[in-house]
Coordinates of C-alpha atoms and ligand atoms in Angstrom, one line a residue:
M62 CA 0.0 0.0 0.0
L63 CA 1.3 3.5 -0.9
A64 CA 2.0 5.8 2.0
K65 CA -0.3 8.9 2.1
P66 CA 1.7 11.9 0.8
L67 CA 2.5 14.4 3.5
I68 CA 0.2 17.5 3.3
K69 CA 2.3 20.7 3.6
Q70 CA -0.3 23.3 2.7
I71 CA -4.0 23.7 3.1
K72 CA -6.1 26.3 1.3
L73 CA -9.6 27.1 2.5
A74 CA -12.1 29.9 2.3
R75 CA -11.6 32.4 5.0
P76 CA -13.2 31.0 8.2
D77 CA -15.7 32.8 10.5
D78 CA -15.9 32.6 14.3
W79 CA -19.5 32.0 15.4
H80 CA -18.7 32.7 19.1
L81 CA -16.2 35.2 20.3
H82 CA -15.6 37.4 23.4
L83 CA -13.8 40.6 22.6
R84 CA -14.3 42.6 25.8
Q85 CA -14.1 46.4 25.7
G86 CA -11.8 49.4 25.7
K87 CA -8.0 48.8 25.9
A88 CA -8.5 45.1 26.5
M89 CA -10.6 44.7 23.3
R90 CA -8.0 46.7 21.4
S91 CA -5.3 44.3 22.5
V92 CA -7.0 41.3 21.0
V93 CA -9.3 42.2 18.2
G94 CA -6.6 42.3 15.6
M95 CA -5.8 38.6 16.2
T96 CA -9.3 37.6 15.2
A97 CA -9.5 40.1 12.4
R98 CA -6.3 38.6 10.9
Q99 CA -7.9 35.2 10.6
M100 CA -11.6 35.5 10.4
G101 CA -14.0 37.1 8.0
R102 CA -16.7 37.6 10.5
A103 CA -17.4 36.8 14.2
I104 CA -20.4 36.6 16.4
I105 CA -19.6 39.0 19.2
M106 CA -20.8 38.0 22.7
P107 CA -22.7 40.6 24.7
N108 CA -21.6 39.6 28.2
L109 CA -20.0 43.0 29.0
S110 CA -20.4 44.7 32.2
P111 CA -23.1 46.1 31.9
P112 CA -24.4 43.7 29.3
V113 CA -25.3 44.6 25.7
K114 CA -29.1 44.6 26.0
T115 CA -30.4 47.0 23.4
V116 CA -29.8 47.6 19.7
K117 CA -28.3 51.0 20.6
Q118 CA -25.8 49.4 22.9
A119 CA -24.9 46.8 20.3
L120 CA -24.3 49.5 17.7
D121 CA -22.2 51.6 20.0
Y122 CA -20.1 48.5 20.9
R123 CA -19.8 47.6 17.2
K124 CA -18.5 51.1 16.5
E125 CA -15.9 50.7 19.2
V126 CA -14.8 47.4 17.8
V127 CA -14.6 48.7 14.2
S128 CA -12.6 51.7 15.2
A129 CA -10.0 49.4 16.7
L130 CA -9.5 47.5 13.5
P131 CA -6.5 48.1 11.2
K132 CA -7.6 50.3 8.2
S133 CA -7.0 47.4 5.8
S134 CA -9.3 45.0 7.7
N135 CA -12.5 43.7 6.2
F136 CA -13.4 41.9 9.4
N137 CA -17.2 42.2 10.1
P138 CA -18.3 42.0 13.7
L139 CA -21.8 40.5 14.0
M140 CA -23.5 41.8 17.1
T141 CA -25.8 40.0 19.6
L142 CA -28.1 41.1 22.4
Y143 CA -28.1 39.7 25.9
L144 CA -31.4 38.1 26.8
T145 CA -32.7 39.2 30.3
D146 CA -35.9 38.6 32.2
N147 CA -36.9 42.1 31.0
T148 CA -36.2 41.7 27.2
T149 CA -39.4 42.8 25.4
K150 CA -40.9 41.9 22.1
Q151 CA -40.1 45.4 21.0
D152 CA -36.4 44.8 21.7
I153 CA -36.6 41.8 19.4
I154 CA -38.4 43.7 16.7
N155 CA -35.7 46.4 16.9
A156 CA -33.0 43.7 16.6
S157 CA -34.6 42.2 13.6
N158 CA -34.8 45.6 11.9
E159 CA -31.1 46.2 12.5
E160 CA -28.6 44.8 9.9
H161 CA -25.7 44.5 12.4
V162 CA -27.6 42.5 15.0
Y163 CA -27.7 38.8 14.3
A164 CA -28.7 36.8 17.3
V165 CA -29.7 36.9 21.0
K166 CA -27.8 35.1 23.7
L167 CA -29.3 33.2 26.6
Y168 CA -27.2 32.9 29.7
P169 CA -28.9 31.2 32.6
A170 CA -28.3 33.6 35.5
G171 CA -25.1 32.8 37.3
A172 CA -23.8 30.3 34.7
T173 CA -20.6 32.0 33.8
T174 CA -18.6 35.3 33.5
N175 CA -20.9 38.4 33.6
S176 CA -24.1 36.3 33.6
E177 CA -25.6 38.0 36.7
S178 CA -28.2 39.7 34.5
G179 CA -29.1 36.4 32.8
V180 CA -32.5 34.7 32.7
T181 CA -33.7 33.5 36.1
S182 CA -36.7 31.5 34.8
L183 CA -37.4 30.6 31.2
P184 CA -41.1 31.5 31.2
N185 CA -40.0 35.1 31.8
V186 CA -38.6 35.2 28.3
Y187 CA -41.4 33.3 26.4
P188 CA -42.7 36.5 24.8
A189 CA -39.2 37.4 23.5
L190 CA -38.7 33.9 22.3
E191 CA -42.0 33.9 20.5
Q192 CA -41.0 37.0 18.7
M193 CA -37.6 35.6 17.8
Q194 CA -39.3 32.6 16.3
K195 CA -41.4 34.9 14.3
E196 CA -38.5 37.1 13.1
S197 CA -36.2 34.1 12.6
I198 CA -33.5 35.4 14.9
P199 CA -31.3 32.7 16.3
L200 CA -31.2 32.0 20.0
L201 CA -27.6 31.3 21.2
V202 CA -27.6 29.2 24.3
H203 CA -25.1 28.8 27.1
G204 CA -26.4 25.3 27.9
E205 CA -25.8 24.7 31.6
V206 CA -28.1 24.6 34.6
T207 CA -26.8 26.4 37.6
H208 CA -28.3 24.6 40.6
D209 CA -25.9 23.9 43.5
D210 CA -27.1 20.4 43.7
I211 CA -26.1 19.5 40.1
D212 CA -22.5 18.4 39.7
I213 CA -20.5 20.8 37.5
F214 CA -19.7 18.0 35.1
D215 CA -23.4 17.1 34.6
R216 CA -24.7 20.6 34.1
E217 CA -24.8 20.5 30.3
A218 CA -26.5 17.2 30.1
V219 CA -29.1 18.2 32.7
F220 CA -29.7 21.5 30.8
I221 CA -30.5 19.5 27.6
E222 CA -33.0 17.3 29.4
T223 CA -34.7 19.8 31.6
I224 CA -34.5 23.0 29.7
L225 CA -33.5 22.7 26.0
E226 CA -35.6 19.8 24.9
P227 CA -38.8 21.3 26.4
L228 CA -37.8 24.7 25.0
T229 CA -37.3 23.5 21.4
N230 CA -40.6 21.6 21.7
K231 CA -42.4 24.6 22.8
F232 CA -40.9 26.8 20.0
P233 CA -40.6 24.4 17.1
G234 CA -39.7 27.1 14.6
L235 CA -37.0 28.8 16.8
R236 CA -33.5 28.7 15.4
V237 CA -31.1 27.6 18.2
V238 CA -27.3 27.3 18.5
L239 CA -26.2 25.3 21.4
E240 CA -22.9 27.1 22.1
H241 CA -19.5 25.5 22.9
I242 CA -20.8 22.0 23.4
T243 CA -18.7 19.7 25.6
T244 CA -20.5 16.4 25.9
K245 CA -21.7 13.4 23.9
D246 CA -25.1 14.3 25.2
S247 CA -25.1 17.5 23.2
V248 CA -23.7 15.9 20.1
D249 CA -26.5 13.4 20.2
F250 CA -29.2 16.0 20.9
V251 CA -28.1 18.2 18.1
T252 CA -27.6 15.4 15.6
Q253 CA -31.1 14.1 16.3
S254 CA -32.9 17.4 16.3
R255 CA -34.4 19.4 13.4
D256 CA -32.2 21.3 11.0
T257 CA -32.8 24.6 12.7
I258 CA -30.8 23.5 15.8
G259 CA -27.0 23.7 15.4
A260 CA -23.9 23.8 17.7
T261 CA -20.5 25.5 17.9
I262 CA -17.5 23.6 19.0
T263 CA -14.3 25.3 20.4
A264 CA -10.7 24.3 19.5
H265 CA -9.9 23.8 23.2
H266 CA -12.7 21.3 23.7
L267 CA -11.4 19.4 20.6
L268 CA -7.8 19.4 21.8
A269 CA -8.2 19.0 25.6
N270 CA -10.0 17.1 28.2
R271 CA -10.3 17.4 32.0
N272 CA -7.0 15.6 32.5
H273 CA -5.2 18.5 30.8
M274 CA -6.6 20.8 33.5
L275 CA -6.3 18.6 36.5
V276 CA -3.4 16.1 36.2
G277 CA -0.1 17.1 37.7
G278 CA -1.6 20.3 39.3
I279 CA -4.5 22.6 38.6
K280 CA -3.9 24.4 35.3
P281 CA -6.1 27.6 35.5
H282 CA -5.6 28.4 31.8
Y283 CA -7.6 25.3 30.9
Y284 CA -10.5 26.3 33.1
C285 CA -13.5 27.4 31.1
L286 CA -17.3 27.0 31.2
P287 CA -18.7 24.6 30.3
V288 CA -15.8 22.9 32.0
L289 CA -13.6 20.4 30.0
K290 CA -15.0 16.8 30.3
R291 CA -13.7 13.3 30.0
K292 CA -11.9 12.1 26.8
V293 CA -14.2 9.1 26.6
P294 CA -17.0 9.5 25.6
H295 CA -17.2 13.3 25.4
Q296 CA -14.0 14.8 23.8
D297 CA -14.1 11.9 21.3
A298 CA -17.7 12.6 20.4
L299 CA -16.9 16.3 19.8
I300 CA -14.0 15.4 17.5
A301 CA -16.2 13.0 15.6
A302 CA -19.0 15.6 15.3
A303 CA -16.7 18.4 14.2
T304 CA -14.9 16.3 11.6
S305 CA -18.1 14.5 10.4
G306 CA -19.2 16.9 7.7
N307 CA -22.5 17.3 9.4
P308 CA -23.4 21.0 8.8
K309 CA -25.1 21.3 12.2
F310 CA -21.6 21.6 13.8
F311 CA -19.5 24.7 13.1
L312 CA -16.6 26.7 14.4
G313 CA -17.0 28.9 17.4
T314 CA -13.8 29.6 19.4
D315 CA -15.4 31.0 22.6
S316 CA -12.0 32.7 22.9
A317 CA -12.4 34.6 26.2
P318 CA -9.4 36.6 27.3
H319 CA -8.9 37.3 31.0
Y320 CA -6.1 39.1 32.9
Q321 CA -3.4 36.7 33.9
N322 CA -3.7 37.5 37.6
E323 CA -7.5 36.8 37.5
K324 CA -6.9 33.4 36.0
E325 CA -4.0 32.5 38.3
S326 CA -5.9 33.1 41.5
A327 CA -7.4 31.3 44.4
C328 CA -10.7 31.7 42.6
G329 CA -9.7 31.9 39.0
C330 CA -12.2 33.0 36.4
A331 CA -13.4 30.9 33.5
G332 CA -12.3 31.4 29.9
V333 CA -9.7 30.1 27.4
F334 CA -8.0 32.6 25.1
S335 CA -7.5 31.0 21.7
A336 CA -7.8 33.9 19.2
H337 CA -4.0 34.1 18.7
A338 CA -4.1 30.8 16.8
A339 CA -7.7 29.9 16.2
I340 CA -7.6 28.3 12.8
E341 CA -4.2 26.7 13.5
L342 CA -5.5 25.0 16.6
Y343 CA -8.5 23.6 14.7
A344 CA -6.2 22.5 11.9
D345 CA -4.1 20.6 14.5
A346 CA -7.3 19.0 15.9
F347 CA -8.5 17.9 12.4
E348 CA -5.1 16.6 11.4
K349 CA -4.9 14.5 14.6
A350 CA -8.2 13.0 13.6
N351 CA -6.9 12.4 10.0
K352 CA -9.8 14.6 8.8
L353 CA -8.1 17.8 7.4
D354 CA -10.3 17.5 4.3
M355 CA -13.3 18.3 6.6
L356 CA -11.9 21.5 8.0
E357 CA -13.2 23.9 5.4
G358 CA -16.8 22.9 5.8
F359 CA -16.7 23.2 9.6
A360 CA -14.6 26.4 9.7
S361 CA -15.8 28.3 6.6
N362 CA -19.1 27.1 5.3
Y363 CA -21.6 25.6 7.7
G364 CA -21.8 28.5 10.1
A365 CA -22.6 30.9 7.3
D366 CA -25.2 28.5 5.9
F367 CA -26.8 28.2 9.3
Y368 CA -27.0 32.0 9.7
G369 CA -28.3 32.4 6.1
L370 CA -25.3 34.4 5.1
K371 CA -23.0 34.2 2.1
R372 CA -20.0 32.0 2.4
N373 CA -16.6 33.8 2.3
T374 CA -14.9 33.5 -1.0
E375 CA -11.4 34.8 -0.2
I376 CA -8.9 32.0 0.3
I377 CA -6.4 31.6 3.1
T378 CA -3.4 29.4 3.3
L379 CA -2.1 27.3 6.2
E380 CA 1.4 25.9 5.9
K381 CA 3.0 23.1 7.9
R382 CA 5.6 25.3 9.6
P383 CA 5.9 24.4 13.3
W384 CA 5.9 27.5 15.6
M385 CA 5.9 28.1 19.3
V386 CA 3.0 29.9 20.9
P387 CA 4.3 32.8 22.9
K388 CA 4.3 32.7 26.7
S389 CA 1.9 35.6 26.9
Y390 CA 0.4 38.5 24.9
S391 CA 0.0 42.0 26.3
F392 CA -3.6 42.6 27.3
S393 CA -4.6 46.1 28.3
D394 CA -2.1 47.0 31.1
S395 CA -1.6 43.4 31.9
K396 CA -1.1 40.0 30.1
V397 CA -3.2 37.3 28.8
I398 CA -1.9 33.7 28.6
P399 CA -2.8 32.1 25.3
F400 CA -4.1 28.5 25.0
L401 CA -1.1 26.1 24.6
A402 CA 1.4 28.8 25.6
E403 CA 5.0 27.8 24.9
E404 CA 3.8 24.7 23.1
Q405 CA 4.4 23.9 19.4
L406 CA 1.7 24.1 16.8
S407 CA 2.1 22.5 13.4
W408 CA 0.1 24.8 11.2
R409 CA 0.7 28.4 10.5
L410 CA -1.6 30.9 8.8
M411 CA 0.3 32.6 5.9
L412 CA -0.5 36.1 5.0
Ligands
LIG607 O1 -15.3 30.0 29.9 C1 -16.1 30.9 29.6 N1 -15.7 32.2 29.5 N2 -17.3 30.6 29.3 C2 -18.2 31.5 29.1 O2 -19.4 31.1 28.9 C3 -17.9 32.9 29.2 C4 -16.5 33.2 29.0 C5 -16.1 34.6 29.4 O3 -16.8 35.6 29.0 O4 -15.0 34.7 30.0
LIG608 ZN1 -18.7 32.3 25.4

């Protein structure tokens, strides 16, 4: 049998990031260029402090992001609103009339970073969800229950059973993206559900499992929410889904920069920063699974299709040129530690 020729270069349509945290002000200005260099578009999360709840706030935030971009950049930030108990039908109508607002994000109150204003009880947002169903605005879901009595490793699976399944039954026309999925339960749920239900998968959930975070000492830069799970069956199910060619699964980094000291703390905050090497990290994961040929669909096509947007046509090139991820990047007046700091990546985006 002939050996497979070694692949040295991959060309693909410019990818998009369907789940990204950019923060604000100086912090945002430190990181936005990294995403803009790689991605055509990104869905920008609204969990600022205070959260982005109205179209006006979303447009102001967008302006701030755009003004931080290099002049030559064609990067398009796609804005979202933060769903609260008080979101009205009119807020949704306003969103649907605004070309730069693409989705509404559901954080269960207390689930993660800056989620204090999140939804406390789903019936509170039924009128908003009804309107979203009508206007065909996607609901982006942080899929974890927050009850103290539910083990943190089970929170996603319990969310699907107790919240998401009833919700998707109640609103059968609602478009839903289950964000940053971490379990086989989510893969199965999304695979078996109707076509209007999709999911994003992060590079860190493809490349790491809870052993990376907990063996040999607690590694705070691997801590994110939903928390990393076991390799078998969860990480393996995510890899299989991402590389399957099923268009319900697409790229969303959930890159979430935090100050180094706030991660390396007695109560470290949740978030993995991966914008520095997003597409390279995914390329590594797909190569490990021997599925590089499935990367373009996942990274560049299926998300655009789900959102009903045109696919990017510009082509990017990745080359097999091993490089070392820096120890840190400057982040406002401090530092952010990137995912896989000081480790070697195989693929490099050529510009
Ligand atoms: O790990 C996370 N970090 N998960 C989230 O859901 C939020 C994010 C953040 O904003 O830091
Ligand atoms: Zn997120």
